[in-house]
mmCIF file of C-alpha atoms in Angstrom:
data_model
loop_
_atom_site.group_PDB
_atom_site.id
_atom_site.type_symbol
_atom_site.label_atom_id
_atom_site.label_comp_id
_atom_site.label_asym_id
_atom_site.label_seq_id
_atom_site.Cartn_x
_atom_site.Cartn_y
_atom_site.Cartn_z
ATOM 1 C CA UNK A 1 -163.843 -49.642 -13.246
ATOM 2 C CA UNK A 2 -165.478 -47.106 -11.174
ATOM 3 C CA UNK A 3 -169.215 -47.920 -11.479
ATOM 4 C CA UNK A 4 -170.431 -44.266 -10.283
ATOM 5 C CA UNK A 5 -168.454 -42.645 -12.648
ATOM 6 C CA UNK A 6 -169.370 -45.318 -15.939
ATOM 7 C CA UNK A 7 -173.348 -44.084 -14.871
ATOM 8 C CA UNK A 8 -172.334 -40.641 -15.489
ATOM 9 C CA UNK A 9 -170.411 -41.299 -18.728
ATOM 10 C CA UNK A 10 -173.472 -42.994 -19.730
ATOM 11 C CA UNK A 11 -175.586 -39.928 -18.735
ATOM 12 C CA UNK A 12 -173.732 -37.599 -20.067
ATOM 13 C CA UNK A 13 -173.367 -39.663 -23.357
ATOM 14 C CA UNK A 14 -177.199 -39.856 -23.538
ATOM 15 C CA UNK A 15 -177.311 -36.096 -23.413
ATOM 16 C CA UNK A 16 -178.468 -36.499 -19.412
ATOM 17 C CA UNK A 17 -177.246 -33.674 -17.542
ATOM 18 C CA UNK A 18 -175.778 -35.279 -14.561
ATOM 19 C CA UNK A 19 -173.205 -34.473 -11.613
ATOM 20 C CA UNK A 20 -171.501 -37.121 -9.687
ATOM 21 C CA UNK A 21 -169.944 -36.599 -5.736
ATOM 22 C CA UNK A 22 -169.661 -39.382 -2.679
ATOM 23 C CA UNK A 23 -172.498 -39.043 -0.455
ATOM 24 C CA UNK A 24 -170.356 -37.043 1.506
ATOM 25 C CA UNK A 25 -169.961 -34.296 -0.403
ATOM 26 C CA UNK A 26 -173.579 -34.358 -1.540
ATOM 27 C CA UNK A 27 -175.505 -31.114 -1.495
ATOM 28 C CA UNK A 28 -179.043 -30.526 -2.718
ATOM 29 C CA UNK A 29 -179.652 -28.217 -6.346
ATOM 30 C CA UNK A 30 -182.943 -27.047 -6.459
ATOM 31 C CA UNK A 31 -182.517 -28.663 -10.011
ATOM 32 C CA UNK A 32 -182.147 -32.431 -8.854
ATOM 33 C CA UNK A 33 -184.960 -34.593 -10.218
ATOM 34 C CA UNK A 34 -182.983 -38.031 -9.829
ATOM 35 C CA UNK A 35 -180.662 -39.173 -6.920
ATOM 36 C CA UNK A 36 -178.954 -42.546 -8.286
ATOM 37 C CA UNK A 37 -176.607 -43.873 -4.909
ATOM 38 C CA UNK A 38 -173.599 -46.585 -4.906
ATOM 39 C CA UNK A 39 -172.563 -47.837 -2.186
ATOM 40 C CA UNK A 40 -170.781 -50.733 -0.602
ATOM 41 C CA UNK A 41 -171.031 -52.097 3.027
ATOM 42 C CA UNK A 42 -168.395 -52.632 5.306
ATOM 43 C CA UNK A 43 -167.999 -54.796 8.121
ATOM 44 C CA UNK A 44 -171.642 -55.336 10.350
ATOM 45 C CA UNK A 45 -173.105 -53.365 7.633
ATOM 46 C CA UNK A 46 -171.599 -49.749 7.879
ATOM 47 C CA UNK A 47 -170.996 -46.737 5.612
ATOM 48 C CA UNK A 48 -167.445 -46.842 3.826
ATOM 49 C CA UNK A 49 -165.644 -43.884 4.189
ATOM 50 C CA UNK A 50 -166.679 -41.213 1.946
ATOM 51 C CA UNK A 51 -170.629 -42.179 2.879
ATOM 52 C CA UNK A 52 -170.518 -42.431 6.967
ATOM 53 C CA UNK A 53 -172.032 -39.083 7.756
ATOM 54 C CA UNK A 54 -175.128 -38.772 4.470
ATOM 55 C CA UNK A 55 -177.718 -40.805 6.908
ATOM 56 C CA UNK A 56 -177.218 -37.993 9.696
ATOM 57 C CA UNK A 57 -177.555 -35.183 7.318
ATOM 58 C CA UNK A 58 -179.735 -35.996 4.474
ATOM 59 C CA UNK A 59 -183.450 -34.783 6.167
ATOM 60 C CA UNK A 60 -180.938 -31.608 6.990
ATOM 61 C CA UNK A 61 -179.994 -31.109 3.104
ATOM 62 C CA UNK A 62 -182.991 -32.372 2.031
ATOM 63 C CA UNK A 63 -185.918 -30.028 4.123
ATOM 64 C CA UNK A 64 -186.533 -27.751 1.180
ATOM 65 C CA UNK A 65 -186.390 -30.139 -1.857
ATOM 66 C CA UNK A 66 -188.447 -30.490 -4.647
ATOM 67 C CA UNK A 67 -189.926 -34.128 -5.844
ATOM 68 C CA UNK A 68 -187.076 -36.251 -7.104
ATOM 69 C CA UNK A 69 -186.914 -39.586 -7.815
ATOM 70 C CA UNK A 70 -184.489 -42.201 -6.551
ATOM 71 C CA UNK A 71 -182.464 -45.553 -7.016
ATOM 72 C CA UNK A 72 -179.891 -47.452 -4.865
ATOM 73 C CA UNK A 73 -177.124 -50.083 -5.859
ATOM 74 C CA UNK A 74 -175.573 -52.049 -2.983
ATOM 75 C CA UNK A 75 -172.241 -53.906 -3.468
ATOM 76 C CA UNK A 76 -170.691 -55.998 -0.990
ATOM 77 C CA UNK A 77 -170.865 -59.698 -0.220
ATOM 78 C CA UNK A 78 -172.751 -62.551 0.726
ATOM 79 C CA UNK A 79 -170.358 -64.124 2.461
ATOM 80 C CA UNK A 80 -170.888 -61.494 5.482
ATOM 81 C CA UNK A 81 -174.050 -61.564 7.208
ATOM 82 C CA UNK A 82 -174.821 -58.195 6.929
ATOM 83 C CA UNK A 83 -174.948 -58.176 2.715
ATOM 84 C CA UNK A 84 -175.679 -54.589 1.726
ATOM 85 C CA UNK A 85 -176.713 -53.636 4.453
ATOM 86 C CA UNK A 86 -175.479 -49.985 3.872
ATOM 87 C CA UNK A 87 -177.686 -49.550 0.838
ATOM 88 C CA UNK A 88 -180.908 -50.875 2.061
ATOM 89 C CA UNK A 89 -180.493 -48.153 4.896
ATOM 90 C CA UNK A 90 -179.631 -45.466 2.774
ATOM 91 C CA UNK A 91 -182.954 -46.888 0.564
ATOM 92 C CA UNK A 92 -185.235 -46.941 3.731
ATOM 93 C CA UNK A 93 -183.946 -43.691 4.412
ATOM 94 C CA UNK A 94 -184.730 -41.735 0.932
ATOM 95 C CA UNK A 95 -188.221 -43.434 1.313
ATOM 96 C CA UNK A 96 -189.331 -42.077 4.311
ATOM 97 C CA UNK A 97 -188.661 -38.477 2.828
ATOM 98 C CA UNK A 98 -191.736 -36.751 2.144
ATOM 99 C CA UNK A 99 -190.803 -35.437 -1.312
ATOM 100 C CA UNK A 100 -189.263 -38.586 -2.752
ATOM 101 C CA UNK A 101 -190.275 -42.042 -5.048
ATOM 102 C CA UNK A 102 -188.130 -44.635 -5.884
ATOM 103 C CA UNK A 103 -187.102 -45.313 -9.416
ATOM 104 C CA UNK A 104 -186.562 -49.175 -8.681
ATOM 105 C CA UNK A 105 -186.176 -51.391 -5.785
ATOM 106 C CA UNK A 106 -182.552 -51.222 -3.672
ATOM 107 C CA UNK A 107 -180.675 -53.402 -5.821
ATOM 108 C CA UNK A 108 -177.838 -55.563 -4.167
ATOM 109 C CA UNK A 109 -175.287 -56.427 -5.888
ATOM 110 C CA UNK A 110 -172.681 -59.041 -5.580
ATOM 111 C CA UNK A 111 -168.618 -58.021 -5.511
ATOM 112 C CA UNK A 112 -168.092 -58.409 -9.039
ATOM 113 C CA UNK A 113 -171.342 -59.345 -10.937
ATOM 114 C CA UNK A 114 -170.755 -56.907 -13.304
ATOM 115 C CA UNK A 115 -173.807 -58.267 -15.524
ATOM 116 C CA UNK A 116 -176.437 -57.642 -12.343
ATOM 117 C CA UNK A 117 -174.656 -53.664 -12.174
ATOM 118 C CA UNK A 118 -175.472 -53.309 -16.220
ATOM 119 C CA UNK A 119 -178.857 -54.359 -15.880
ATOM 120 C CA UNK A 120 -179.803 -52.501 -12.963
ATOM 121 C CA UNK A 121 -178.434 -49.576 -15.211
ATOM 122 C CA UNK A 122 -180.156 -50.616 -18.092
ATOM 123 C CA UNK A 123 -183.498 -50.316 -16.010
ATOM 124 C CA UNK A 124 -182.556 -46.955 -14.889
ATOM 125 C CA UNK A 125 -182.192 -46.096 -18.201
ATOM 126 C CA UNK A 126 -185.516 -47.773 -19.210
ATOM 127 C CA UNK A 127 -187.578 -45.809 -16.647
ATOM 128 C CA UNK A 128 -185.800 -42.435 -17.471
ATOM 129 C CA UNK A 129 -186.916 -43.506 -21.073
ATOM 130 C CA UNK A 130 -183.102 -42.800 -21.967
ATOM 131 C CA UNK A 131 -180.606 -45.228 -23.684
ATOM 132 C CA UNK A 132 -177.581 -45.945 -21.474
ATOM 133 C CA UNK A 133 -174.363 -47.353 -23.103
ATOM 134 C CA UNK A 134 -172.016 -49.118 -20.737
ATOM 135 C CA UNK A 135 -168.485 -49.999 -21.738
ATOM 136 C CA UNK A 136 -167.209 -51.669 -18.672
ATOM 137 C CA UNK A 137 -163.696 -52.499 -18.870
ATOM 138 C CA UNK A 138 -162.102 -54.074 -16.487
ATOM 139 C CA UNK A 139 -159.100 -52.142 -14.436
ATOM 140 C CA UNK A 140 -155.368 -53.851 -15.746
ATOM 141 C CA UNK A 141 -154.902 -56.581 -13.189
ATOM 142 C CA UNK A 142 -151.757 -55.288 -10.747
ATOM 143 C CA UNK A 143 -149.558 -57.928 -9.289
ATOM 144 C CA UNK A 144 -147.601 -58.346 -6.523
ATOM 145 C CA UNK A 145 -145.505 -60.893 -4.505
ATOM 146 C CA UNK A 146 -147.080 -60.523 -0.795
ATOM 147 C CA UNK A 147 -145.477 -62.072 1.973
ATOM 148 C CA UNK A 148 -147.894 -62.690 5.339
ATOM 149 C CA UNK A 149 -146.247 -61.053 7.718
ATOM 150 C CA UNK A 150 -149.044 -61.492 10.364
ATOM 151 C CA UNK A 151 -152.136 -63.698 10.967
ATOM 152 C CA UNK A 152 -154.863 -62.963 13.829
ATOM 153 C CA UNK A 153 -157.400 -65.044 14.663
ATOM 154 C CA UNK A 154 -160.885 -63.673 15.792
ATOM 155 C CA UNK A 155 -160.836 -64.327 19.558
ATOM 156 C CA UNK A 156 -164.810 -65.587 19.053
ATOM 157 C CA UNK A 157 -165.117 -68.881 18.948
ATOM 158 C CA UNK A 158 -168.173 -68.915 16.465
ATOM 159 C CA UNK A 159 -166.574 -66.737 14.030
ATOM 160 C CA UNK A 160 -164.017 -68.671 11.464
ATOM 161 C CA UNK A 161 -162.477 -65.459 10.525
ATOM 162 C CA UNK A 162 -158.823 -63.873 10.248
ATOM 163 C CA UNK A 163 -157.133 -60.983 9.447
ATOM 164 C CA UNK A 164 -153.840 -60.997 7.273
ATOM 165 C CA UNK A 165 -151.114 -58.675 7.581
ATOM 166 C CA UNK A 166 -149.498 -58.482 4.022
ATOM 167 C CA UNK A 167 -146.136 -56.797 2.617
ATOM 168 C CA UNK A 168 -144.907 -56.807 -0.994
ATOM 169 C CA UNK A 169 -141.711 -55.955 -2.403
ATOM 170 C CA UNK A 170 -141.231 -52.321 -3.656
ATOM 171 C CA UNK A 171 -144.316 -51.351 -1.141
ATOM 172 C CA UNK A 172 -146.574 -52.268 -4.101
ATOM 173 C CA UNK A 173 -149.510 -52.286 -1.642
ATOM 174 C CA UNK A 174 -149.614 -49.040 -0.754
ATOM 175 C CA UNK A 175 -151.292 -48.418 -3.903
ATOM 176 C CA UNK A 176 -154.483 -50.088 -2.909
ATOM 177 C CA UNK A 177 -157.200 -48.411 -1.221
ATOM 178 C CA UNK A 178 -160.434 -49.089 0.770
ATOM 179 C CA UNK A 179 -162.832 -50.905 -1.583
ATOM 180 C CA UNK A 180 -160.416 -52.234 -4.105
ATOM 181 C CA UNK A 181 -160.740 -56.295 -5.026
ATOM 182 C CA UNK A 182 -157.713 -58.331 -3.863
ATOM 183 C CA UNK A 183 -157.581 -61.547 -5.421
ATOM 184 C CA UNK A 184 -155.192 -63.760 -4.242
ATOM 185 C CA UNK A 185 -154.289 -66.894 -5.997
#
């Protein structure tokens, strides 16, 4: 399930008026008294795609802003060294601006503890003294045969990593996009 988009059900639900972009697209409305950010971290800690260029632009979108209030969700891995590191940027980042306070601490998140994501919601919720009702599903589980066409190893002899080069019958991969789980069993 998208998690950005099950906060703004919830919002909305609640009778929260709320508007939800990637951090990207975001521009500032005079009317914004909360900025809640998801984000996960990719490789040595950078930006996905639809985040990469928010850091250089926010003190540009943000120069004329009222107070707002804040609170960032990481979600990546602790199997990579830098965990989150994305979202405690993006954190340090809104707290250095002059006009802003942070709802909660950066919360980081591992892949797929989707009991940590509903309780940092459920705190939002608490300090907004609003009643946020989550009904997480979980996405219908897509299977495919995958073949591994290719296997790299990292040329580093300290790192005990590889990358796979996978191909499935009917081109059933091409369906999956940056971010999405691949279990593999």
């Amino acid at each position: 399930v998208d998690k950005a988009d099950a906060v703004h059900r919830a919002f909305i639900a609640s009778g929260v008026r709320s508007f939800i972009t990637t951090l990207n697209e975001f521009r500032y409305e005079p009317s914004l008294k909360y900025l809640i950010a998801m984000s996960s971290t990719y490789g040595n800690g950078d930006a996905p795609a639809n985040a990469g260029r928010f850091l250089r632009g926010f003190n540009r979108l943000m120069k004329k802003s009222a107070p707002f209030q804040y609170a960032v969700a990481g979600f990546g891995s602790t199997s990579y060294p830098d965990f989150c590191q994305y979202a405690i940027d993006l954190d340090d980042l809104l707290a250095q601006h002059p006009n802003s306070n942070p709802l909660l601490p950066v919360a980081t998140i591992e892949d797929g503890n989707q009991s940590a994501f509903i309780e940092w919601t459920k705190l939002i919720g608490e300090k907004l003294a609003v009643g946020l009702e989550f009904k997480v599903t979980q996405e219908k589980v897509r299977e495919a045969e995958v073949v591994v066409e290719k296997r790299t190893f990292s040329p580093s002899p300290v790192e005990d990593t590889f990358l796979l080069e996978l191909s499935a019958q009917g081109n059933r991969l091409s369906l999956l996009e940056s971010g999405d789980f691949l279990a593999i069993t």
